[in-house]
Tab-separated table of C-alpha atoms in Angstrom:
chain	number	residue	atom	x	y	z
A	1	MET	CA	-44.883	16.907	-122.773
A	2	ARG	CA	-43.583	15.565	-119.462
A	3	ILE	CA	-43.750	11.897	-118.494
A	4	HIS	CA	-44.399	11.357	-114.778
A	5	HIS	CA	-44.744	7.619	-114.330
A	6	LEU	CA	-44.481	4.405	-116.336
A	7	LYS	CA	-45.754	0.989	-115.285
A	8	ILE	CA	-44.780	-2.074	-117.334
A	9	SER	CA	-46.267	-5.549	-116.810
A	10	GLY	CA	-45.424	-8.659	-118.827
A	11	PHE	CA	-44.141	-6.536	-121.681
A	12	GLY	CA	-40.962	-7.125	-123.688
A	13	PRO	CA	-38.213	-8.515	-121.442
A	14	PHE	CA	-40.090	-7.526	-118.263
A	15	ALA	CA	-41.749	-10.686	-116.953
A	16	GLY	CA	-43.160	-9.051	-113.845
A	17	THR	CA	-44.232	-5.503	-113.072
A	18	GLU	CA	-41.817	-2.589	-113.186
A	19	ASP	CA	-42.603	0.944	-111.985
A	20	ILE	CA	-40.529	3.917	-113.136
A	21	ASP	CA	-41.000	7.244	-111.348
A	22	PHE	CA	-39.701	9.805	-113.829
A	23	ASP	CA	-40.500	12.695	-111.496
A	24	ARG	CA	-38.089	11.298	-108.916
A	25	LEU	CA	-35.437	10.601	-111.555
A	26	SER	CA	-35.647	14.104	-113.000
A	27	ALA	CA	-35.845	15.898	-109.642
A	28	HIS	CA	-32.159	16.822	-109.857
A	29	GLY	CA	-32.029	17.513	-113.602
A	30	LEU	CA	-31.019	15.219	-116.428
A	31	PHE	CA	-30.794	11.465	-115.954
A	32	LEU	CA	-29.339	8.652	-118.064
A	33	LEU	CA	-31.051	5.434	-119.090
A	34	ASN	CA	-28.027	3.155	-118.979
A	35	GLY	CA	-27.295	-0.561	-119.014
A	36	PRO	CA	-25.643	-3.396	-120.929
A	37	THR	CA	-26.957	-4.722	-124.226
A	38	GLY	CA	-30.208	-6.596	-123.665
A	39	ALA	CA	-30.958	-4.934	-120.332
A	40	GLY	CA	-34.231	-3.498	-121.650
A	41	LYS	CA	-33.358	0.141	-122.355
A	42	THR	CA	-35.062	0.158	-125.756
A	43	SER	CA	-37.995	-1.771	-124.291
A	44	VAL	CA	-38.641	1.061	-121.815
A	45	LEU	CA	-38.877	3.476	-124.738
A	46	ASP	CA	-41.030	0.977	-126.642
A	47	ALA	CA	-43.349	0.785	-123.641
A	48	ILE	CA	-43.818	4.569	-123.655
A	49	CYS	CA	-44.547	4.553	-127.378
A	50	PHE	CA	-46.941	1.609	-127.077
A	51	ALA	CA	-48.865	3.218	-124.213
A	52	LEU	CA	-49.353	6.373	-126.258
A	53	TYR	CA	-49.937	4.994	-129.749
A	54	GLY	CA	-50.646	1.271	-129.444
A	55	SER	CA	-47.580	0.229	-131.444
A	56	VAL	CA	-43.804	0.446	-131.318
A	57	PRO	CA	-41.238	1.622	-133.865
A	58	GLY	CA	-39.829	-0.337	-136.766
A	59	ALA	CA	-39.707	-4.115	-136.966
A	60	ARG	CA	-40.835	-4.413	-133.337
A	61	GLN	CA	-44.406	-3.426	-134.240
A	62	ASP	CA	-45.787	-6.975	-134.257
A	63	GLY	CA	-48.184	-6.950	-131.308
A	64	LYS	CA	-47.870	-10.714	-130.815
A	65	ARG	CA	-44.216	-10.246	-129.906
A	66	LEU	CA	-44.838	-7.523	-127.347
A	67	ARG	CA	-45.853	-9.847	-124.527
A	68	SER	CA	-42.945	-11.121	-122.475
A	69	ASP	CA	-41.971	-14.727	-123.169
A	70	HIS	CA	-40.970	-14.997	-119.509
A	71	ALA	CA	-44.263	-13.827	-117.994
A	72	GLU	CA	-46.602	-16.174	-116.165
A	73	PRO	CA	-49.010	-17.824	-118.642
A	74	ALA	CA	-52.070	-15.983	-117.318
A	75	GLN	CA	-50.422	-12.594	-116.807
A	76	GLU	CA	-51.929	-9.857	-118.935
A	77	PRO	CA	-49.363	-7.661	-120.698
A	78	ALA	CA	-50.010	-3.970	-120.058
A	79	VAL	CA	-48.300	-0.599	-120.047
A	80	THR	CA	-49.503	2.523	-118.230
A	81	CYS	CA	-48.012	5.930	-118.980
A	82	GLU	CA	-48.900	9.025	-116.965
A	83	PHE	CA	-47.871	12.348	-118.470
A	84	SER	CA	-48.687	16.047	-118.738
A	85	ALA	CA	-49.174	18.065	-121.913
A	86	GLN	CA	-50.856	21.391	-122.683
A	87	GLY	CA	-51.774	21.854	-119.031
A	88	ARG	CA	-53.549	18.484	-118.813
A	89	ARG	CA	-52.522	15.410	-116.803
A	90	VAL	CA	-53.372	12.200	-118.612
A	91	GLU	CA	-52.917	8.474	-118.023
A	92	GLU	CA	-53.199	5.878	-120.763
A	93	THR	CA	-53.143	2.117	-120.234
A	94	ARG	CA	-52.848	-0.261	-123.169
A	95	SER	CA	-52.740	-4.037	-123.455
A	96	PRO	CA	-51.767	-5.731	-126.727
A	97	ALA	CA	-53.722	-8.675	-128.055
A	98	TRP	CA	-52.479	-11.906	-126.470
A	99	GLU	CA	-53.355	-15.564	-126.007
A	100	LYS	CA	-54.618	-16.454	-122.547
A	101	PRO	CA	-54.588	-20.110	-121.450
A	102	SER	CA	-58.050	-21.630	-121.292
A	103	ALA	CA	-59.574	-21.879	-117.819
A	104	ARG	CA	-60.248	-25.001	-115.724
A	105	GLY	CA	-57.403	-27.046	-117.109
A	106	ARG	CA	-58.699	-27.159	-120.665
A	107	LYS	CA	-56.160	-27.200	-123.446
A	108	GLY	CA	-55.747	-24.304	-125.819
A	109	PHE	CA	-55.947	-20.555	-125.593
A	110	THR	CA	-58.465	-17.766	-125.883
A	111	VAL	CA	-57.460	-14.634	-127.753
A	112	GLN	CA	-57.694	-11.479	-125.656
A	113	GLN	CA	-58.247	-8.406	-127.786
A	114	ALA	CA	-56.162	-5.268	-127.419
A	115	LYS	CA	-57.525	-2.911	-124.762
A	116	THR	CA	-57.166	0.783	-124.000
A	117	LEU	CA	-58.137	2.998	-121.093
A	118	LEU	CA	-57.573	6.745	-121.285
A	119	ARG	CA	-58.078	8.791	-118.120
A	120	GLU	CA	-57.536	12.437	-117.186
A	121	ARG	CA	-56.855	14.004	-113.809
A	122	VAL	CA	-59.691	16.440	-113.120
A	123	GLY	CA	-60.212	18.131	-109.772
A	124	GLY	CA	-57.946	15.690	-107.948
A	125	ALA	CA	-59.609	12.549	-109.331
A	126	TRP	CA	-59.080	10.348	-112.377
A	127	VAL	CA	-61.913	10.573	-114.905
A	128	GLU	CA	-62.310	8.017	-117.689
A	129	LYS	CA	-62.139	9.635	-121.131
A	130	SER	CA	-62.261	6.647	-123.465
A	131	ALA	CA	-61.919	2.869	-123.619
A	132	ARG	CA	-61.811	2.706	-127.421
A	133	ASN	CA	-58.483	2.206	-129.173
A	134	ASP	CA	-59.226	4.575	-132.070
A	135	GLU	CA	-60.841	7.266	-129.931
A	136	ALA	CA	-58.028	7.271	-127.372
A	137	GLY	CA	-55.454	7.336	-130.165
A	138	ALA	CA	-57.072	10.375	-131.763
A	139	GLU	CA	-57.159	12.148	-128.383
A	140	ILE	CA	-53.453	11.489	-127.809
A	141	MET	CA	-52.513	12.696	-131.299
A	142	ALA	CA	-54.504	15.895	-130.783
A	143	LEU	CA	-52.938	16.439	-127.356
A	144	LEU	CA	-49.335	15.847	-128.451
A	145	GLY	CA	-49.693	17.253	-131.964
A	146	MET	CA	-47.760	14.306	-133.405
A	147	ASP	CA	-48.520	10.874	-134.772
A	148	ARG	CA	-46.403	7.879	-133.804
A	149	ASP	CA	-43.875	8.268	-136.622
A	150	GLN	CA	-43.337	11.935	-135.808
A	151	PHE	CA	-43.071	11.158	-132.093
A	152	THR	CA	-40.390	8.529	-132.668
A	153	ARG	CA	-38.450	10.822	-135.007
A	154	VAL	CA	-38.388	13.782	-132.633
A	155	VAL	CA	-39.116	12.862	-129.030
A	156	MET	CA	-37.855	9.284	-128.978
A	157	LEU	CA	-35.646	8.753	-132.001
A	158	PRO	CA	-34.791	5.023	-132.366
A	159	GLN	CA	-31.159	3.997	-132.502
A	160	GLY	CA	-29.630	4.616	-135.921
A	161	ASP	CA	-32.602	6.598	-137.238
A	162	PHE	CA	-31.225	10.088	-136.632
A	163	ALA	CA	-29.369	10.035	-139.951
A	164	ALA	CA	-32.595	8.991	-141.696
A	165	PHE	CA	-34.343	12.045	-140.237
A	166	LEU	CA	-31.561	14.288	-141.508
A	167	ARG	CA	-31.819	12.706	-144.963
A	168	SER	CA	-35.600	13.042	-145.161
A	169	LYS	CA	-37.154	15.471	-147.613
A	170	ALA	CA	-37.011	19.129	-146.660
A	171	ALA	CA	-40.802	19.378	-146.884
A	172	ASP	CA	-41.199	16.464	-144.445
A	173	ARG	CA	-38.751	17.996	-141.966
A	174	LEU	CA	-40.443	21.385	-142.302
A	175	ASP	CA	-43.896	19.917	-141.642
A	176	LEU	CA	-42.629	18.009	-138.615
A	177	LEU	CA	-40.758	20.954	-137.095
A	178	GLN	CA	-43.723	23.279	-137.685
A	179	LYS	CA	-45.974	20.913	-135.739
A	180	LEU	CA	-43.357	20.387	-133.052
A	181	PHE	CA	-42.749	24.080	-132.370
A	182	GLY	CA	-46.303	25.258	-133.064
A	183	THR	CA	-45.395	27.775	-135.752
A	184	GLN	CA	-48.978	27.972	-137.032
A	185	ARG	CA	-49.607	31.142	-135.010
A	186	PHE	CA	-46.600	32.804	-136.640
A	187	GLU	CA	-47.859	31.754	-140.064
A	188	ALA	CA	-51.208	33.372	-139.241
A	189	VAL	CA	-49.428	36.603	-138.243
A	190	GLU	CA	-47.352	36.478	-141.430
A	191	GLN	CA	-50.469	36.015	-143.559
A	192	GLU	CA	-52.226	38.910	-141.817
A	193	LEU	CA	-49.211	41.188	-142.276
A	194	SER	CA	-49.017	40.202	-145.944
A	195	ARG	CA	-52.719	41.037	-146.336
A	196	GLN	CA	-52.244	44.414	-144.668
A	197	ALA	CA	-49.153	45.134	-146.805
A	198	ALA	CA	-51.069	44.307	-149.988
A	199	ALA	CA	-53.953	46.542	-148.894
A	200	ALA	CA	-51.497	49.358	-148.087
A	201	ARG	CA	-49.898	49.022	-151.528
A	202	GLU	CA	-53.318	49.282	-153.144
A	203	ASP	CA	-54.080	52.409	-151.074
A	204	VAL	CA	-50.748	53.972	-152.034
A	205	SER	CA	-51.371	53.178	-155.685
A	206	ALA	CA	-54.852	54.708	-155.547
A	207	LEU	CA	-53.615	57.811	-153.725
A	208	THR	CA	-50.732	58.184	-156.180
A	209	ALA	CA	-53.205	58.064	-159.065
A	210	GLN	CA	-55.406	60.664	-157.380
A	211	LEU	CA	-52.371	62.860	-156.712
A	212	GLY	CA	-51.353	62.598	-160.337
A	213	LEU	CA	-54.852	63.535	-161.431
A	214	LEU	CA	-54.972	66.514	-159.058
A	215	SER	CA	-51.506	67.621	-160.186
A	216	SER	CA	-52.552	67.501	-163.836
A	217	ARG	CA	-55.734	69.423	-163.045
A	218	ALA	CA	-53.768	72.050	-161.101
A	219	GLU	CA	-51.339	72.498	-164.003
A	220	ALA	CA	-54.231	72.854	-166.430
A	221	GLU	CA	-55.993	75.398	-164.237
A	222	GLY	CA	-52.702	77.284	-163.765
A	223	ALA	CA	-52.166	77.454	-167.514
A	224	GLN	CA	-55.743	78.693	-167.960
A	225	LEU	CA	-55.162	81.482	-165.471
A	226	VAL	CA	-52.006	82.583	-167.327
A	227	LEU	CA	-53.898	82.746	-170.596
A	228	ASN	CA	-56.594	84.823	-169.024
């Protein structure tokens, strides 16, 4: 997976719209996301996770808290993440549920439901793939091969959670690493080699039995010739 671009609007501490060009940042190799406490470093990572999976890690999952408290009252919170994976270029835009002020000066709010738009770059143009939260989520999981928890444990490990990953059950780590590195094809080869080895052992056993039978018959016929 390679992230190309991230657009954040009214999300977390970002009251306005912020555009991050990861291609430009990574053009010369590694880059560092740096800043003082409260600058929004974790919120950038949360925005990536939210765009992909519709939620963020840990206690920050509450969608009502995702919209920036500093945004203009009518500004819709949204995150757009453009990335490549498995030879495909995909863009997903998500907006959490939020309360929009009523129009025409009326008091109160109207609840805006969470929205999703999944698009794919095909032949130089963006093609809509899905506008359903569940459908887009399933497509992303299939494309990345990881659910949100696995993604945050491997690709974007939250602060302080690395030790928890190391302490997790061996079976859980094995399952995660197998999905991450795509070892299924090696398992298939191993199973096929095991099948062939078992078949070869059966052939050897059968041939050994036949050889023993032929040897016994030859000895018997040899003894018969001596007697004659």
